[in-house]
Amino acid sequence: GGHRLCSGGSDGSIVIWDLVGQTGLFRLLGHVGGIVFLRWLEMGSGENYVVSGGLDGLMKVWDLEGQCCVQTCVEMSGGSGIGCGGFVDLGERGMRVICGGEGGELKIWEVNKKRKEHNEGDDAMESENEQPILMYRGTLTRPSNERPTSLSVHPTRPLFAVSTPHSKTVEVYNFRSASDTEKKRKRRLRRRREKLQKEKPIKGGRQKGILDDDDADSVVEDSPQVDDVDVTLVKPSDEINSAVVIKAAHKIKSVSFCSSPSRQHPSRLSLVTSSNTIEIHSITIQSPKDSEEPIIRRLSQCDMYGHPTGIRSVVLTRDATRCVTLSKGMVKLWNIDQRSVVRSIPLEMDDGSSAIRAVYALTACFLNDEYILMGTREGHLVILALSSGDVVHFQDEAHKGAVWSIDVVEDEGRGMRVVSGGADKSVQFWDVVTENDDQPGLMARRTLTMSDDVLSVRYSHDPEKRLVAVALLDATVKVFFDDSLKFFLSLYGHKLPVLCVDIASDDTILISGSADKTIKIWGLDFGDAHRTLYGHADSVTDVKFVHNTHYFFSSSKDKTVRYWDADKFEQILLLEGHTAEVNCLSIAKSGGVVLSGGMDRQVRVWERTKDIVFLEEERERELESMFEKVDEHAPEGGEDGINIESEAAVRKSVLSVRAGDRIMEAIEIADKETKDLEVWKNSSRGHETKLANPFLLGYDPPRYILWVLRSIKSADFEQSLMVLPLAHVERLVYYLVILLRKGQGVELCSKAAVVLIRNHQNQIISTHTLSTPLRELRRLIKLRLTTYRNTVGFNLAAMKTIAKVAKEKKMEYVIDETP
């Protein structure tokens, strides 16, 4: 009815969800690897199944009523993982299941929808065991031996496309009609018969028969067949035909068919390539009677809105309205407010010769809002005009190796100056000059030779005492005076190379991030180490201070961005969202916008909100993530080593434990209030009205329990009841009986009663104190739910009657009798 959803995870579990109740019904366990594909399968007569394929090489059929696996298909060669899968509906001919695995082969199964007809009779049990839901039909050999990882089925036509992760081609297959399939089968059998008549007898003097394998003379006797399928049946090669092969410009990551407006329109196939582009092709397949080849056309290509490779640098303009991102061979200018690309500039430089050289930009900074200075892996410094996309200055071989970092500063009277550090163990100082055509250029001023490769350089902010910080490959940070280049400080303490540095606006502290996963805070007065911050799980790639504060952001290869307080030495926020390592950061001068770019080709925009951050809540989130990791590593299987196939779709978390604590606390408060009311009634002041308990929010004890139960999220409701001890379960059952007698919260009370009995069944059986309350609870639930069912049925009948009357009035014809 469209109210249930199934999802599969990388842990091999399948969860069935109730979309109306917004909660998980149950979890199916059986796969060892991640789930590759899922599909609902309705067999009629109320039978519902789910077919799943996993990386463990198994395809399973799950019965949703019994919550168990009823069939397991192990047809992947060598037990390797399934790469992709899909279902093709052929109408009256049934449904086919296609799976791609190791060796490049496609395994074909047929859904046995006539299974019920075979199971009728006296030997129904025996027939049930003999008639599986999925029947193996054979193997379809592909031209490539690589395991396919993407398979897409056309929503309305018998077409499917297959691609592999390291290929530029997509294979499109179509199913022949029933008549063509039968002709193909008869032709294959006739050729087989003719071939067997010409061949010599095989070992033992026995003549080859129709059921013998084609290569029977080369197969050792008693060896297992590759496809244990009757050759007289329809094979995949009989009904599946290779229609066309589409070639893309880059390696293909995923394919998907688009829905066609009508059957007269050609089929459309969208391809996602490794260069972060989307190609849409149209396919027109002629009928078998026509001798014309299929017509393939590329309709469109979306290549402007993303980088082809990982982002190496991101820089913001001064007004924080635009930003520039760099990747291999590409520069993109973005409008931050509209989240759109303004201009894409390919980095291809003509050095005067006949060849065009591609440039790999690694770092950049703005000279002003119209010109950007870039350092490249080839050792060049390039100034690019964003308005026209032209290169206005090209400093060839500014460094003998890659330019890893550049920084710019502007002083009154001295103009704009640039410092660059590279893999040639040198720090170069440049003056920004204006050339004849009023375009900026660079003039070399000084060179500082270091003892190791320079990975990061940074200017301080005070013009009276300008410092230059240099991070080296030898895990140290050297600080020099800018005017005389005299050595000032040596900051050592990291165990691995220092990848990034930054200096606070007041020039009092310096932060450094290293490949040893730590961030160190240094004092610039004496070079003392204030604190070492731990939190990242991989190398720290970039650090940036917020202007005029001691707050800073850090990025790492662990796919996270973290927000820190350098005065209190603690983490404020953990920003997750990237799917690969984060390479660079850029912060607006106001601190309200932070940009991060990574190897996942994403530029994420983080904006400051008015929400207050509570550090205790952030710590609880970290504890919850630790909770989840513990649950992931929990041993599988039930008691006595018996593997279970289904369990409750609940997840133990900090929120569910806290909800259980709230229920226990509410029960204790309600019990105390109940005792106080009894004491009050038995006292001499029993005729007076007792003041309401403020802890109960003006409710009586049962209504307060109901209010607490309603305040718990449906996703955490079952788990919160599981953590209750037996004493609190007894008291909760007592309050549920009172609520049901009053007819309050019938649906929620019934659900809570079922969950309590199911989860605490062993403890309830072992004690006899709950026998009487459970009998009363059963009677009340049956009574109240029957009343609710009658009410709903009455209302449905009334609505149907109203709809029928409205329809009759709409269709009746009124004759005007006036003359």
Short mmCIF file of C-alpha atoms in Angstrom, two decimals, residues 142-587:
data_model
loop_
_atom_site.label_atom_id
_atom_site.label_comp_id
_atom_site.label_asym_id
_atom_site.label_seq_id
_atom_site.Cartn_x
_atom_site.Cartn_y
_atom_site.Cartn_z
CA ARG A 142 29.90 -10.10 -21.35
CA PRO A 143 32.86 -8.88 -23.43
CA SER A 144 34.66 -7.64 -20.30
CA ASN A 145 35.90 -9.76 -17.41
CA GLU A 146 35.62 -6.88 -14.92
CA ARG A 147 32.89 -7.04 -12.32
CA PRO A 148 30.01 -4.69 -13.20
CA THR A 149 29.12 -2.21 -10.47
CA SER A 150 26.19 -0.33 -12.01
CA LEU A 151 23.06 -1.76 -13.61
CA SER A 152 19.99 0.21 -14.61
CA VAL A 153 16.67 -1.13 -15.95
CA HIS A 154 14.39 0.96 -18.15
CA PRO A 155 11.16 1.71 -16.25
CA THR A 156 8.82 0.81 -19.17
CA ARG A 157 10.87 -1.07 -21.79
CA PRO A 158 12.74 -4.41 -21.70
CA LEU A 159 16.14 -2.74 -21.67
CA PHE A 160 18.98 -2.71 -19.17
CA ALA A 161 22.43 -1.13 -19.17
CA VAL A 162 25.60 -2.38 -17.47
CA SER A 163 28.86 -0.54 -16.73
CA THR A 164 32.14 -1.25 -14.96
CA PRO A 165 34.10 1.24 -12.82
CA HIS A 166 37.26 1.30 -14.97
CA SER A 167 35.71 1.41 -18.43
CA LYS A 168 34.50 4.19 -20.71
CA THR A 169 31.78 2.06 -22.30
CA VAL A 170 28.22 1.11 -21.36
CA GLU A 171 26.64 -2.07 -22.67
CA VAL A 172 22.91 -1.86 -23.40
CA TYR A 173 20.96 -5.13 -23.68
CA ASN A 174 17.36 -5.71 -24.76
CA PHE A 175 15.02 -8.67 -24.37
CA ARG A 176 13.71 -10.24 -27.57
CA SER A 177 10.01 -10.80 -28.09
CA ALA A 178 8.51 -14.17 -27.23
CA SER A 179 8.38 -15.27 -30.89
CA ASP A 180 11.97 -14.23 -31.58
CA THR A 181 13.11 -15.96 -28.40
CA GLU A 182 11.45 -19.22 -29.44
CA LYS A 183 13.02 -19.00 -32.92
CA LYS A 184 16.42 -18.43 -31.33
CA ARG A 185 15.97 -21.43 -29.02
CA LYS A 186 14.91 -23.75 -31.84
CA ARG A 187 17.83 -22.60 -34.00
CA ARG A 188 20.26 -23.28 -31.14
CA LEU A 189 18.88 -26.77 -30.55
CA ARG A 190 18.98 -27.58 -34.29
CA ARG A 191 22.61 -26.51 -34.55
CA ARG A 192 23.42 -28.53 -31.46
CA ARG A 193 21.78 -31.59 -32.96
CA GLU A 194 23.69 -31.19 -36.21
CA LYS A 195 26.96 -30.73 -34.36
CA LEU A 196 26.42 -33.83 -32.23
CA GLN A 197 25.70 -35.94 -35.30
CA LYS A 198 29.01 -34.93 -36.91
CA GLU A 199 31.16 -35.42 -33.81
CA LYS A 200 32.69 -38.73 -32.80
CA PRO A 201 31.47 -40.78 -29.85
CA ILE A 202 32.78 -39.73 -26.48
CA LYS A 203 34.52 -41.97 -23.94
CA GLY A 204 32.82 -45.28 -23.20
CA GLY A 205 31.40 -45.61 -26.72
CA ARG A 206 28.24 -43.65 -25.83
CA GLN A 207 26.87 -41.30 -28.45
CA LYS A 208 26.25 -37.64 -27.54
CA GLY A 209 22.71 -36.74 -26.76
CA ILE A 210 20.75 -33.55 -26.78
CA LEU A 211 21.24 -33.06 -23.06
CA ASP A 212 25.04 -33.49 -23.20
CA ASP A 213 27.20 -30.40 -22.81
CA ASP A 214 28.66 -28.72 -25.90
CA ASP A 215 32.19 -29.35 -24.72
CA ALA A 216 31.58 -32.82 -23.31
CA ASP A 217 34.76 -34.18 -24.92
CA SER A 218 36.89 -31.65 -23.06
CA VAL A 219 35.18 -32.10 -19.70
CA VAL A 220 36.31 -34.81 -17.32
CA GLU A 221 33.58 -37.23 -16.34
CA ASP A 222 31.71 -36.54 -13.11
CA SER A 223 32.88 -32.88 -13.19
CA PRO A 224 30.27 -30.31 -12.17
CA GLN A 225 28.51 -28.35 -14.85
CA VAL A 226 28.93 -24.59 -15.03
CA ASP A 227 25.22 -24.01 -15.56
CA ASP A 228 23.09 -26.85 -14.21
CA VAL A 229 20.14 -25.93 -16.47
CA ASP A 230 18.25 -28.06 -18.95
CA VAL A 231 19.50 -27.11 -22.43
CA THR A 232 15.99 -27.46 -23.89
CA LEU A 233 14.81 -24.52 -21.80
CA VAL A 234 15.18 -20.90 -22.82
CA LYS A 235 18.69 -19.69 -22.09
CA PRO A 236 19.68 -16.07 -21.40
CA SER A 237 21.42 -15.94 -24.77
CA ASP A 238 18.11 -16.84 -26.44
CA GLU A 239 16.08 -13.95 -25.04
CA ILE A 240 18.74 -11.31 -24.35
CA ASN A 241 20.49 -9.48 -27.16
CA SER A 242 23.37 -7.01 -26.97
CA ALA A 243 21.74 -3.95 -28.49
CA VAL A 244 24.40 -1.26 -28.46
CA VAL A 245 27.61 -0.09 -26.80
CA ILE A 246 27.86 3.58 -25.78
CA LYS A 247 31.27 5.19 -25.32
CA ALA A 248 31.74 8.13 -22.95
CA ALA A 249 34.57 10.65 -22.73
CA HIS A 250 35.70 9.48 -19.30
CA LYS A 251 35.42 6.44 -17.04
CA ILE A 252 31.85 5.72 -16.04
CA LYS A 253 30.82 5.53 -12.39
CA SER A 254 27.08 5.03 -12.66
CA VAL A 255 24.29 4.70 -15.25
CA SER A 256 20.55 5.27 -15.07
CA PHE A 257 17.70 5.17 -17.58
CA CYS A 258 15.41 8.19 -17.79
CA SER A 259 11.67 7.76 -18.19
CA SER A 260 10.41 8.33 -21.75
CA PRO A 261 7.28 10.42 -22.46
CA SER A 262 5.88 7.72 -24.79
CA ARG A 263 6.94 4.56 -26.57
CA GLN A 264 7.55 6.54 -29.76
CA HIS A 265 10.32 8.58 -28.12
CA PRO A 266 13.85 7.14 -27.99
CA SER A 267 15.22 5.82 -24.74
CA ARG A 268 17.46 8.16 -22.76
CA LEU A 269 20.40 7.03 -20.65
CA SER A 270 22.29 9.27 -18.22
CA LEU A 271 25.94 8.57 -17.35
CA VAL A 272 27.95 9.86 -14.38
CA THR A 273 31.67 9.92 -15.21
CA SER A 274 34.81 10.06 -13.13
CA SER A 275 35.41 13.67 -14.21
CA ASN A 276 32.32 14.79 -12.26
CA THR A 277 30.22 15.27 -15.39
CA ILE A 278 26.81 13.94 -16.47
CA GLU A 279 26.18 12.82 -20.05
CA ILE A 280 22.71 12.11 -21.47
CA HIS A 281 22.44 9.87 -24.54
CA SER A 282 19.43 8.91 -26.63
CA ILE A 283 19.12 5.35 -27.96
CA THR A 284 16.84 4.36 -30.82
CA ILE A 285 16.77 0.59 -31.31
CA GLN A 286 15.29 -0.56 -34.61
CA SER A 287 13.01 -3.55 -34.86
CA PRO A 288 14.62 -6.92 -35.73
CA LYS A 289 13.07 -6.79 -39.23
CA ASP A 290 14.99 -3.60 -40.03
CA SER A 291 18.61 -3.94 -41.00
CA GLU A 292 19.52 -0.47 -39.76
CA GLU A 293 21.94 -0.03 -36.89
CA PRO A 294 20.79 1.53 -33.59
CA ILE A 295 20.94 5.32 -33.52
CA ILE A 296 22.95 6.84 -30.64
CA ARG A 297 23.17 10.56 -29.98
CA ARG A 298 24.60 12.53 -27.10
CA LEU A 299 21.91 15.00 -26.17
CA SER A 300 23.69 17.06 -23.52
CA GLN A 301 26.61 17.16 -21.12
CA CYS A 302 26.69 18.89 -17.73
CA ASP A 303 30.34 19.69 -17.04
CA MET A 304 30.29 23.29 -15.80
CA TYR A 305 28.95 22.82 -12.30
CA GLY A 306 31.67 20.72 -10.73
CA HIS A 307 35.40 20.14 -10.64
CA PRO A 308 36.79 17.18 -12.58
CA THR A 309 39.20 16.34 -9.75
CA GLY A 310 39.66 17.11 -6.05
CA ILE A 311 39.72 20.74 -4.91
CA ARG A 312 43.16 21.88 -3.75
CA SER A 313 42.47 25.48 -2.73
CA VAL A 314 39.52 27.81 -2.05
CA VAL A 315 39.77 31.58 -1.48
CA LEU A 316 37.14 34.20 -0.65
CA THR A 317 36.86 37.78 -1.85
CA ARG A 318 36.98 40.55 0.72
CA ASP A 319 33.21 41.07 0.70
CA ALA A 320 32.63 37.29 0.92
CA THR A 321 30.21 37.30 -2.03
CA ARG A 322 32.39 35.30 -4.43
CA CYS A 323 35.02 32.62 -4.15
CA VAL A 324 37.54 30.89 -6.38
CA THR A 325 38.28 27.16 -6.26
CA LEU A 326 41.23 25.38 -7.88
CA SER A 327 41.67 21.81 -9.09
CA LYS A 328 43.75 20.02 -11.68
CA GLY A 329 43.49 22.04 -14.88
CA MET A 330 40.45 24.07 -13.79
CA VAL A 331 39.62 27.34 -12.00
CA LYS A 332 36.02 28.14 -11.07
CA LEU A 333 34.49 31.39 -9.86
CA TRP A 334 31.40 30.95 -7.70
CA ASN A 335 28.60 33.20 -6.49
CA ILE A 336 28.19 32.24 -2.83
CA ASP A 337 24.71 33.68 -2.32
CA GLN A 338 23.26 31.90 -5.36
CA ARG A 339 25.48 28.80 -4.96
CA SER A 340 26.18 28.86 -8.70
CA VAL A 341 29.17 28.93 -11.04
CA VAL A 342 29.93 32.31 -12.58
CA ARG A 343 32.85 31.25 -14.76
CA SER A 344 34.91 28.14 -15.47
CA ILE A 345 38.45 28.78 -16.69
CA PRO A 346 40.59 25.90 -17.98
CA LEU A 347 44.24 26.16 -16.92
CA GLU A 348 46.06 25.70 -20.21
CA MET A 349 49.06 27.90 -20.88
CA ASP A 350 50.74 28.64 -24.21
CA ASP A 351 54.43 29.24 -23.53
CA GLY A 352 55.22 30.34 -27.08
CA SER A 353 55.85 26.89 -28.51
CA SER A 354 53.44 24.81 -30.50
CA ALA A 355 52.37 22.77 -27.45
CA ILE A 356 49.73 23.80 -24.92
CA ARG A 357 50.69 23.01 -21.34
CA ALA A 358 48.14 22.20 -18.70
CA VAL A 359 48.79 23.76 -15.29
CA TYR A 360 47.96 22.09 -11.95
CA ALA A 361 47.22 24.85 -9.43
CA LEU A 362 47.86 23.98 -5.77
CA THR A 363 47.39 27.25 -3.85
CA ALA A 364 46.01 30.73 -4.47
CA CYS A 365 45.27 34.13 -2.94
CA PHE A 366 43.55 37.30 -4.12
CA LEU A 367 45.66 40.33 -5.09
CA ASN A 368 42.40 42.24 -5.21
CA ASP A 369 38.88 41.17 -6.04
CA GLU A 370 39.63 41.07 -9.78
CA TYR A 371 42.99 39.27 -9.93
CA ILE A 372 44.05 36.00 -8.35
CA LEU A 373 47.59 34.71 -7.86
CA MET A 374 48.11 30.95 -8.15
CA GLY A 375 51.02 28.65 -7.39
CA THR A 376 51.30 25.49 -9.48
CA ARG A 377 52.82 22.06 -9.14
CA GLU A 378 55.18 22.87 -12.00
CA GLY A 379 56.71 25.72 -9.98
CA HIS A 380 55.01 28.64 -11.79
CA LEU A 381 53.28 31.71 -10.38
CA VAL A 382 50.27 32.76 -12.46
CA ILE A 383 48.13 35.91 -12.19
CA LEU A 384 44.66 35.44 -13.65
CA ALA A 385 42.07 38.11 -14.45
CA LEU A 386 38.70 36.79 -13.34
CA SER A 387 36.64 39.15 -15.50
CA SER A 388 38.14 37.96 -18.78
CA GLY A 389 39.73 34.65 -17.79
CA ASP A 390 43.07 35.72 -19.30
CA VAL A 391 46.51 35.18 -17.81
CA VAL A 392 47.98 38.65 -17.25
CA HIS A 393 51.29 37.46 -15.77
CA PHE A 394 53.14 34.14 -15.96
CA GLN A 395 56.26 33.73 -13.81
CA ASP A 396 57.95 30.70 -15.32
CA GLU A 397 59.81 28.45 -12.85
CA ALA A 398 59.47 30.77 -9.89
CA HIS A 399 60.43 27.68 -7.89
CA LYS A 400 62.34 24.60 -9.01
CA GLY A 401 59.62 22.43 -7.54
CA ALA A 402 55.95 22.60 -6.60
CA VAL A 403 54.68 25.83 -5.02
CA TRP A 404 52.92 24.60 -1.88
CA SER A 405 51.91 27.90 -0.26
CA ILE A 406 51.66 31.63 -0.95
CA ASP A 407 50.57 34.62 1.14
CA VAL A 408 50.04 38.29 0.36
CA VAL A 409 50.25 41.42 2.53
CA GLU A 410 49.79 45.11 1.78
CA ASP A 411 51.55 47.91 3.70
CA GLU A 412 51.26 51.66 3.33
CA GLY A 413 54.26 53.00 1.48
CA ARG A 414 55.56 49.56 0.48
CA GLY A 415 52.63 48.36 -1.61
CA MET A 416 51.55 44.78 -1.99
CA ARG A 417 54.05 41.99 -1.35
CA VAL A 418 53.90 38.23 -1.84
CA VAL A 419 55.78 35.37 -0.20
CA SER A 420 55.87 31.87 -1.68
CA GLY A 421 57.30 28.59 -0.47
CA GLY A 422 58.00 25.50 -2.51
CA ALA A 423 59.55 22.06 -2.72
CA ASP A 424 62.93 23.52 -3.77
CA LYS A 425 63.71 24.39 -0.10
CA SER A 426 63.40 28.13 -0.69
CA VAL A 427 61.11 31.01 0.31
CA GLN A 428 60.74 33.65 -2.40
CA PHE A 429 59.69 37.25 -1.71
CA TRP A 430 58.00 39.22 -4.50
CA ASP A 431 56.78 42.77 -5.08
CA VAL A 432 53.51 43.28 -6.93
CA VAL A 433 54.18 45.87 -9.64
CA THR A 434 52.00 47.48 -12.31
CA GLU A 435 53.11 46.79 -15.85
CA ASN A 436 52.59 48.92 -18.96
CA ASP A 437 49.06 47.78 -19.64
CA ASP A 438 48.00 48.49 -16.03
CA GLN A 439 48.03 44.80 -15.27
CA PRO A 440 49.66 43.46 -12.08
CA GLY A 441 52.96 41.61 -12.30
CA LEU A 442 55.62 40.15 -10.00
CA MET A 443 59.19 41.25 -9.37
CA ALA A 444 61.59 39.05 -7.41
CA ARG A 445 63.00 40.79 -4.34
CA ARG A 446 64.70 38.31 -1.99
CA THR A 447 65.25 34.58 -1.49
CA LEU A 448 65.51 32.71 1.80
CA THR A 449 67.05 29.26 1.60
CA MET A 450 65.81 26.67 4.06
CA SER A 451 67.09 23.27 5.18
CA ASP A 452 64.07 21.31 3.93
CA ASP A 453 60.98 21.57 1.72
CA VAL A 454 58.68 24.47 2.56
CA LEU A 455 55.06 23.34 3.03
CA SER A 456 53.40 26.53 4.32
CA VAL A 457 54.25 30.24 4.72
CA ARG A 458 52.31 32.95 6.53
CA TYR A 459 52.75 36.69 7.23
CA SER A 460 51.92 38.21 10.61
CA HIS A 461 49.51 41.15 10.82
CA ASP A 462 51.41 43.93 12.67
CA PRO A 463 53.15 46.18 10.08
CA GLU A 464 55.56 47.51 12.73
CA LYS A 465 56.86 44.03 13.56
CA ARG A 466 56.16 41.93 10.53
CA LEU A 467 57.05 38.26 10.91
CA VAL A 468 57.16 35.38 8.45
CA ALA A 469 56.32 31.85 9.67
CA VAL A 470 57.67 28.96 7.58
CA ALA A 471 56.49 25.34 8.07
CA LEU A 472 59.03 22.74 6.96
CA LEU A 473 59.10 19.09 6.05
CA ASP A 474 61.36 18.38 9.06
CA ALA A 475 58.35 18.88 11.44
CA THR A 476 59.45 22.35 12.62
CA VAL A 477 58.18 25.91 12.18
CA LYS A 478 60.75 28.69 11.67
CA VAL A 479 59.86 32.33 12.33
CA PHE A 480 61.85 35.18 10.71
CA PHE A 481 61.73 38.98 10.75
CA ASP A 482 60.33 40.20 7.44
CA ASP A 483 62.53 43.28 7.05
CA SER A 484 65.93 41.68 7.73
CA LEU A 485 65.10 37.95 7.35
CA LYS A 486 66.89 37.33 10.65
CA PHE A 487 65.98 34.18 12.52
CA PHE A 488 63.60 34.75 15.43
CA LEU A 489 62.07 31.49 16.70
CA SER A 490 62.17 27.75 16.07
CA LEU A 491 59.03 25.89 17.07
CA TYR A 492 59.56 22.17 17.37
CA GLY A 493 57.41 19.45 18.90
CA HIS A 494 55.54 17.82 16.03
CA LYS A 495 56.53 14.28 15.16
CA LEU A 496 55.66 14.50 11.45
CA PRO A 497 55.84 17.30 8.83
CA VAL A 498 53.92 20.50 9.56
CA LEU A 499 51.38 20.96 6.77
CA CYS A 500 49.80 24.31 7.68
CA VAL A 501 50.25 27.35 9.94
CA ASP A 502 48.30 30.52 10.74
CA ILE A 503 48.82 33.55 12.99
CA ALA A 504 46.14 35.28 15.06
CA SER A 505 45.15 38.86 14.26
CA ASP A 506 46.88 40.23 17.40
CA ASP A 507 50.13 38.33 16.59
CA THR A 508 50.21 36.72 20.04
CA ILE A 509 49.70 33.06 19.13
CA LEU A 510 50.45 30.79 16.20
CA ILE A 511 48.76 27.49 15.39
CA SER A 512 50.24 24.65 13.37
CA GLY A 513 48.66 21.49 11.96
CA SER A 514 50.72 18.41 11.25
CA ALA A 515 50.57 14.99 9.66
CA ASP A 516 50.78 13.55 13.20
CA LYS A 517 47.02 14.40 13.60
CA THR A 518 47.65 17.13 16.20
CA ILE A 519 47.28 20.90 16.37
CA LYS A 520 49.75 22.87 18.47
CA ILE A 521 49.22 26.37 19.87
CA TRP A 522 52.40 28.44 20.24
CA GLY A 523 53.14 31.79 21.82
CA LEU A 524 54.93 34.20 19.49
CA ASP A 525 56.61 36.11 22.30
CA PHE A 526 58.94 33.33 23.47
CA GLY A 527 58.01 30.41 21.22
CA ASP A 528 56.52 28.36 24.07
CA ALA A 529 53.97 25.64 23.36
CA HIS A 530 50.67 26.49 25.05
CA ARG A 531 48.78 23.28 24.34
CA THR A 532 48.50 20.33 21.97
CA LEU A 533 44.98 19.65 20.70
CA TYR A 534 43.85 16.14 19.81
CA GLY A 535 40.67 15.35 17.93
CA HIS A 536 41.39 14.64 14.30
CA ALA A 537 41.82 11.03 13.22
CA ASP A 538 44.15 11.85 10.32
CA SER A 539 46.55 14.51 9.04
CA VAL A 540 45.55 18.14 9.62
CA THR A 541 45.57 19.81 6.20
CA ASP A 542 44.64 23.43 6.95
CA VAL A 543 44.06 25.80 9.88
CA LYS A 544 42.53 29.27 9.75
CA PHE A 545 41.91 31.89 12.49
CA VAL A 546 38.67 33.86 12.65
CA HIS A 547 39.54 37.55 12.26
CA ASN A 548 40.10 39.46 15.55
CA THR A 549 39.47 36.35 17.67
CA HIS A 550 41.33 33.35 19.00
CA TYR A 551 38.78 30.97 17.52
CA PHE A 552 39.98 28.90 14.58
CA PHE A 553 38.88 26.17 12.18
CA SER A 554 40.84 23.11 11.14
CA SER A 555 40.39 20.60 8.32
CA SER A 556 41.73 17.10 8.05
CA LYS A 557 41.98 14.00 5.94
CA ASP A 558 39.46 12.38 8.30
CA LYS A 559 36.69 14.16 6.28
CA THR A 560 35.80 16.61 9.07
CA VAL A 561 36.07 20.33 9.86
CA ARG A 562 36.43 21.30 13.52
CA TYR A 563 35.90 24.60 15.34
CA TRP A 564 38.24 25.33 18.28
CA ASP A 565 38.80 27.84 21.07
CA ALA A 566 42.53 28.59 21.34
CA ASP A 567 42.15 30.28 24.76
CA LYS A 568 40.23 27.51 26.52
CA PHE A 569 41.92 24.74 24.49
CA GLU A 570 38.66 22.93 23.69
CA GLN A 571 36.64 21.92 20.67
CA ILE A 572 33.43 23.83 20.04
CA LEU A 573 31.90 22.18 16.98
CA LEU A 574 32.40 19.17 14.75
CA LEU A 575 31.26 19.80 11.16
CA GLU A 576 30.68 16.64 9.14
CA GLY A 577 29.53 16.33 5.55
CA HIS A 578 32.51 15.72 3.30
CA THR A 579 32.90 12.20 1.94
CA ALA A 580 36.67 12.42 1.33
CA GLU A 581 39.64 14.25 2.81
CA VAL A 582 39.26 18.03 3.26
CA ASN A 583 42.17 19.96 1.76
CA CYS A 584 41.53 23.66 2.30
CA LEU A 585 39.58 26.30 4.22
CA SER A 586 38.66 29.92 3.69
CA ILE A 587 36.97 32.20 6.24
#
